[in-house]
mmCIF file of C-alpha atoms in Angstrom:
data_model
loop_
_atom_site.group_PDB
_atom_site.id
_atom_site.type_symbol
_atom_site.label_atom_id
_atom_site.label_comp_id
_atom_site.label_asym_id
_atom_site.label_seq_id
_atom_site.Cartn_x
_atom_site.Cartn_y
_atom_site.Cartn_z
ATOM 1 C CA UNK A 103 233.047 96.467 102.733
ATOM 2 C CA UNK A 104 236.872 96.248 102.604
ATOM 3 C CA UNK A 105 238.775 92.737 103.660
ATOM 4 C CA UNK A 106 240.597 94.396 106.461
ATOM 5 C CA UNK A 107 241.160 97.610 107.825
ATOM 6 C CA UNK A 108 243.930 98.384 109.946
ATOM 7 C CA UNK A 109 243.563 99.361 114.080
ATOM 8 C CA UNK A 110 243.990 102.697 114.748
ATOM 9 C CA UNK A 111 242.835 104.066 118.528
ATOM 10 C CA UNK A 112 241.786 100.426 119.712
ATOM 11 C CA UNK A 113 245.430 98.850 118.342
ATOM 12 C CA UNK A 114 246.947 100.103 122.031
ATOM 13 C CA UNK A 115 244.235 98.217 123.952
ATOM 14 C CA UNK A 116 244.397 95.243 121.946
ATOM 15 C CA UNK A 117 247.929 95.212 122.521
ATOM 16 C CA UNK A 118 247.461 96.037 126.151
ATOM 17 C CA UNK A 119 245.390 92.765 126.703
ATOM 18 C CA UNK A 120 247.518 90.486 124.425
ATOM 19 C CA UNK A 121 250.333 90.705 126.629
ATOM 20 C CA UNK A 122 248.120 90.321 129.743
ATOM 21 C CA UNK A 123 246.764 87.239 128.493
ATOM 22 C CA UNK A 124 249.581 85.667 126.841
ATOM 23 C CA UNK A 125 252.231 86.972 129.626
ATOM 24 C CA UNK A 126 254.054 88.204 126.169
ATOM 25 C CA UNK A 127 257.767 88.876 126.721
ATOM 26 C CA UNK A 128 259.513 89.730 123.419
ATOM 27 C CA UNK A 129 263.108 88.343 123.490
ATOM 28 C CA UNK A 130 265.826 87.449 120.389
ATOM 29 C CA UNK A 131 267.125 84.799 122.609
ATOM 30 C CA UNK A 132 264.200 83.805 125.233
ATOM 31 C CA UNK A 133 261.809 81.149 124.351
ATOM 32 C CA UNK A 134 259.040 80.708 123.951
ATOM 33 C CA UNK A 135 258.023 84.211 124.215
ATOM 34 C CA UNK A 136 254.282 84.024 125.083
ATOM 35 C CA UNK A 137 252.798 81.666 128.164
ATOM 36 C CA UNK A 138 251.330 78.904 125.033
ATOM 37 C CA UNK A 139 247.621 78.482 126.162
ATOM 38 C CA UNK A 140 245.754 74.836 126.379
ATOM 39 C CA UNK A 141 245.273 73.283 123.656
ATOM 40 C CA UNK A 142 248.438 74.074 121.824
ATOM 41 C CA UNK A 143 251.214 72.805 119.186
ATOM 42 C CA UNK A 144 254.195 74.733 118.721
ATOM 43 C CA UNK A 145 255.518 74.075 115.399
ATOM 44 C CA UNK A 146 259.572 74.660 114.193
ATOM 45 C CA UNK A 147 260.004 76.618 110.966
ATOM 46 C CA UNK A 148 263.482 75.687 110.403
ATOM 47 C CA UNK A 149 262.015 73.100 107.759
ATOM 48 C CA UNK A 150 261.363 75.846 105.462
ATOM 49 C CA UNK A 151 264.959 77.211 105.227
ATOM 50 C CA UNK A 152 265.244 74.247 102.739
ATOM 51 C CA UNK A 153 262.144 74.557 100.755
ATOM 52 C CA UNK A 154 263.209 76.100 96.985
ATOM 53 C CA UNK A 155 259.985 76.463 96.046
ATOM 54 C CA UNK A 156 257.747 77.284 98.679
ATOM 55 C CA UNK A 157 255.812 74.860 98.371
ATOM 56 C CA UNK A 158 255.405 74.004 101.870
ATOM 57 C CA UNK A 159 255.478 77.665 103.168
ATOM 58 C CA UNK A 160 252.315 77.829 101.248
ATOM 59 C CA UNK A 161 250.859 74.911 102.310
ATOM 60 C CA UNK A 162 251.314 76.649 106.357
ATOM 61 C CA UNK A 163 249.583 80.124 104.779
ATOM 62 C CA UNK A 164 246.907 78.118 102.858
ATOM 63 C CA UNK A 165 246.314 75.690 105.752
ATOM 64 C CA UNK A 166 245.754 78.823 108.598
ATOM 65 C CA UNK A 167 243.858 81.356 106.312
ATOM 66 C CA UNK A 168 241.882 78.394 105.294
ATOM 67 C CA UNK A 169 240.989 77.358 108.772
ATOM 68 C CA UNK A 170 240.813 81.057 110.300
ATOM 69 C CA UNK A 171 238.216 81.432 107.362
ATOM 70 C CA UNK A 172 236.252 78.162 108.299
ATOM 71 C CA UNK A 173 235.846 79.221 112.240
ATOM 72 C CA UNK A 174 234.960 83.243 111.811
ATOM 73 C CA UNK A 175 232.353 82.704 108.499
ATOM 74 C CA UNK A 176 231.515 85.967 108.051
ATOM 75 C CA UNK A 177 233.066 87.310 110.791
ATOM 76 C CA UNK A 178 236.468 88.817 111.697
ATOM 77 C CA UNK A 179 239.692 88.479 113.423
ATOM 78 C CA UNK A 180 242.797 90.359 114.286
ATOM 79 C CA UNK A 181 246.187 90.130 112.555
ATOM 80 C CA UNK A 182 249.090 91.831 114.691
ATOM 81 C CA UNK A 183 252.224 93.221 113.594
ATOM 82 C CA UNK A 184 254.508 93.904 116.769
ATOM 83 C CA UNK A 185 255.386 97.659 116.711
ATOM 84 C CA UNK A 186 253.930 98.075 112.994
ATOM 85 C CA UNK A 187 250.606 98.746 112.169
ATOM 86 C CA UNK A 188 247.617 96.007 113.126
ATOM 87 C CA UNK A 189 244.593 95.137 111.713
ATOM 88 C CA UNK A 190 241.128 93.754 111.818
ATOM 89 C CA UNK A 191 240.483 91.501 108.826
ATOM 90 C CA UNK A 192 237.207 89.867 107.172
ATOM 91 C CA UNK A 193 238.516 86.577 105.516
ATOM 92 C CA UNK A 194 235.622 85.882 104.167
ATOM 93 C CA UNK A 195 236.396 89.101 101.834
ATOM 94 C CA UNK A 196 239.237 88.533 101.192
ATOM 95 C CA UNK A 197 240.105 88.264 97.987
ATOM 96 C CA UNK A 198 241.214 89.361 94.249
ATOM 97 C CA UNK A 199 237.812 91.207 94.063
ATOM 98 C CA UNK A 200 238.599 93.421 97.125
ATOM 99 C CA UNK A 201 242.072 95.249 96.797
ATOM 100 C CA UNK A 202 243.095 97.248 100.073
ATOM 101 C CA UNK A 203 246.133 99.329 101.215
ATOM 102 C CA UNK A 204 248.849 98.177 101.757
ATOM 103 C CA UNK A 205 248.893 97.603 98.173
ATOM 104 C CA UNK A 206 246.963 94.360 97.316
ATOM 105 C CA UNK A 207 244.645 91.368 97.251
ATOM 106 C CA UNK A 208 245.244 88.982 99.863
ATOM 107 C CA UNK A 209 245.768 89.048 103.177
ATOM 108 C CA UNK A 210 247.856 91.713 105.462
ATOM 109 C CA UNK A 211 250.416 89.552 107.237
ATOM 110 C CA UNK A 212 251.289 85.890 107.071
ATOM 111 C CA UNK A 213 251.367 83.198 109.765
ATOM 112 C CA UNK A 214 254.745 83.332 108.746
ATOM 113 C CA UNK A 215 256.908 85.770 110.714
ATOM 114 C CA UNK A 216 259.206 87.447 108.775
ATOM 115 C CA UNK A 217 261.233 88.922 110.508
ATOM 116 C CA UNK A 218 258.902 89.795 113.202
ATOM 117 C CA UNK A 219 256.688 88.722 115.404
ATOM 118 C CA UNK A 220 252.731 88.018 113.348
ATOM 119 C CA UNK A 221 250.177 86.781 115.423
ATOM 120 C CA UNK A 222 246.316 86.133 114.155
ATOM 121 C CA UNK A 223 244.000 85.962 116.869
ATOM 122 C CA UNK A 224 239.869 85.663 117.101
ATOM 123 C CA UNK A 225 238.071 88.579 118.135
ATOM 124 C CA UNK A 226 237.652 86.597 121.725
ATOM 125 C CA UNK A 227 241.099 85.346 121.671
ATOM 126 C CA UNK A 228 239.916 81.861 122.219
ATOM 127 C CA UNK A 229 242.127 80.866 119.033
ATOM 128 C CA UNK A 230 245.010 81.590 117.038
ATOM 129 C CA UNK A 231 248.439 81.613 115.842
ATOM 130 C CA UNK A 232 251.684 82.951 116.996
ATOM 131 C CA UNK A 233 254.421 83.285 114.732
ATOM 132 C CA UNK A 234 258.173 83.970 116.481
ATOM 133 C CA UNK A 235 260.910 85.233 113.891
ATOM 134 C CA UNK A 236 263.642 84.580 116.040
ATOM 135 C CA UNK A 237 263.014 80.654 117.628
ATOM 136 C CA UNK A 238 261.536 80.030 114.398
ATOM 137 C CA UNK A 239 258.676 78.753 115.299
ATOM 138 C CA UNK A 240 254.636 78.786 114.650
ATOM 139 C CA UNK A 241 252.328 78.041 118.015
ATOM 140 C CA UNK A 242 248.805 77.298 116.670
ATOM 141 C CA UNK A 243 246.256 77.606 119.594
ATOM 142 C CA UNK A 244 242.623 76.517 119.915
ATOM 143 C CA UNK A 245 240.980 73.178 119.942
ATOM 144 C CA UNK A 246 238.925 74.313 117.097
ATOM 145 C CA UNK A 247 241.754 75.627 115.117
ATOM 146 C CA UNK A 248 243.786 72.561 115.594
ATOM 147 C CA UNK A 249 241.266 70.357 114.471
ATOM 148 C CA UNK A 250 241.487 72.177 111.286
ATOM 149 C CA UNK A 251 244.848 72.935 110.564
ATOM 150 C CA UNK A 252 247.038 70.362 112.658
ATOM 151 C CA UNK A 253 247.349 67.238 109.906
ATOM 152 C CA UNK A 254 248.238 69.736 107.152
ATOM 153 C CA UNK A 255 250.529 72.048 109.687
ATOM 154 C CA UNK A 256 252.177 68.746 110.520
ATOM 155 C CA UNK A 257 252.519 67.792 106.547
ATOM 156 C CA UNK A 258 254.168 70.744 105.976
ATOM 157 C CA UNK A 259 256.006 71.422 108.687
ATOM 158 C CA UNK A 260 257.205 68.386 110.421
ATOM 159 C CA UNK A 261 258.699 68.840 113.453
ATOM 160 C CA UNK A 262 256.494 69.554 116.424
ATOM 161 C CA UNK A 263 258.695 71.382 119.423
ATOM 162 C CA UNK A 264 255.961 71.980 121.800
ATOM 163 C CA UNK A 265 252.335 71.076 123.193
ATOM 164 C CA UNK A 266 250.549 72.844 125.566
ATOM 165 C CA UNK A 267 253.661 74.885 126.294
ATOM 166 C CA UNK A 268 255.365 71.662 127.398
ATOM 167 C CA UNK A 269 258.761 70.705 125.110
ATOM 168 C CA UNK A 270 258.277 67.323 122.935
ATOM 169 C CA UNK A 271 260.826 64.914 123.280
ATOM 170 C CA UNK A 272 261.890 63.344 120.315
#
């Protein structure tokens, strides 16, 4: 079985209902650009502008494919590309053992959005992340996610701009 194969004839409807549910309004200047669902911590990425080595950029991508991975077991979840191709991925195959187009091992898209707009999301949508190129910013969403990811998230990235959809004071 491959790691991931990309949505063809269902990527419209999947599409269709993540804007319904997350009142998604893509903007360069409006934020935030989805309606951030309970529980929720919206995360700044301006941190990593200032991070030579990337070692804290991987520290985000470790600490979400390592938690998506943990919640789905052998099951899978979606990885969305705003107007690029989407896909359905198997974590648990994912790996250096199973190469698939677009041209290697690993996963299709980051957390990290770069340059637009990557969003991982559980077959249910119950959890998931939301990556927005242009705030910078990473919303993580899910209690069971967030119990996962949220110490090392915080770690890595520092500065929390949002809970629940709510802004943080600081």
């Amino acid at each position: 079985m491959r790691a991931y194969q990309e949505l063809s004839t269902e990527q419209a409807a999947v599409w269709d209902r993540f804007y319904a549910q997350f009142d998604f309004r893509p903007s360069m200047h409006r934020f935030p650009a989805i309606t951030e669902p309970t529980p929720s911590v919206t995360w700044s990425l301006s941190s990593l502008g200032d991070d030579p080595g990337y070692t804290r950029l991987d520290q985000l991508v470790e600490a979400v494919h390592a938690g998506l991975t943990a919640l789905v077991g052998d099951g899978s979840i979606l990885c969305l590309d705003w107007q690029h191709p989407s896909y359905r991925v198997w974590p648990s195959l994912v790996g250096p053992d199973n190469i698939d187009p677009p041209g290697g091992p690993g996963w299709p898209l980051s957390p990290y959005p770069d340059g637009d707009y990557f969003i991982y999301l559980a077959e249910d949508f119950r959890f998931g992340t939301f990556g927005h190129p242009w705030e910078p910013s990473l919303c993580v969403f899910g209690g069971d996610l967030l119990d996962l990811v949220e110490a090392e998230l915080h770690e890595a990235l520092g500065q929390v701009i949002r809970r629940d959809g709510q802004q943080v004071t600081v």
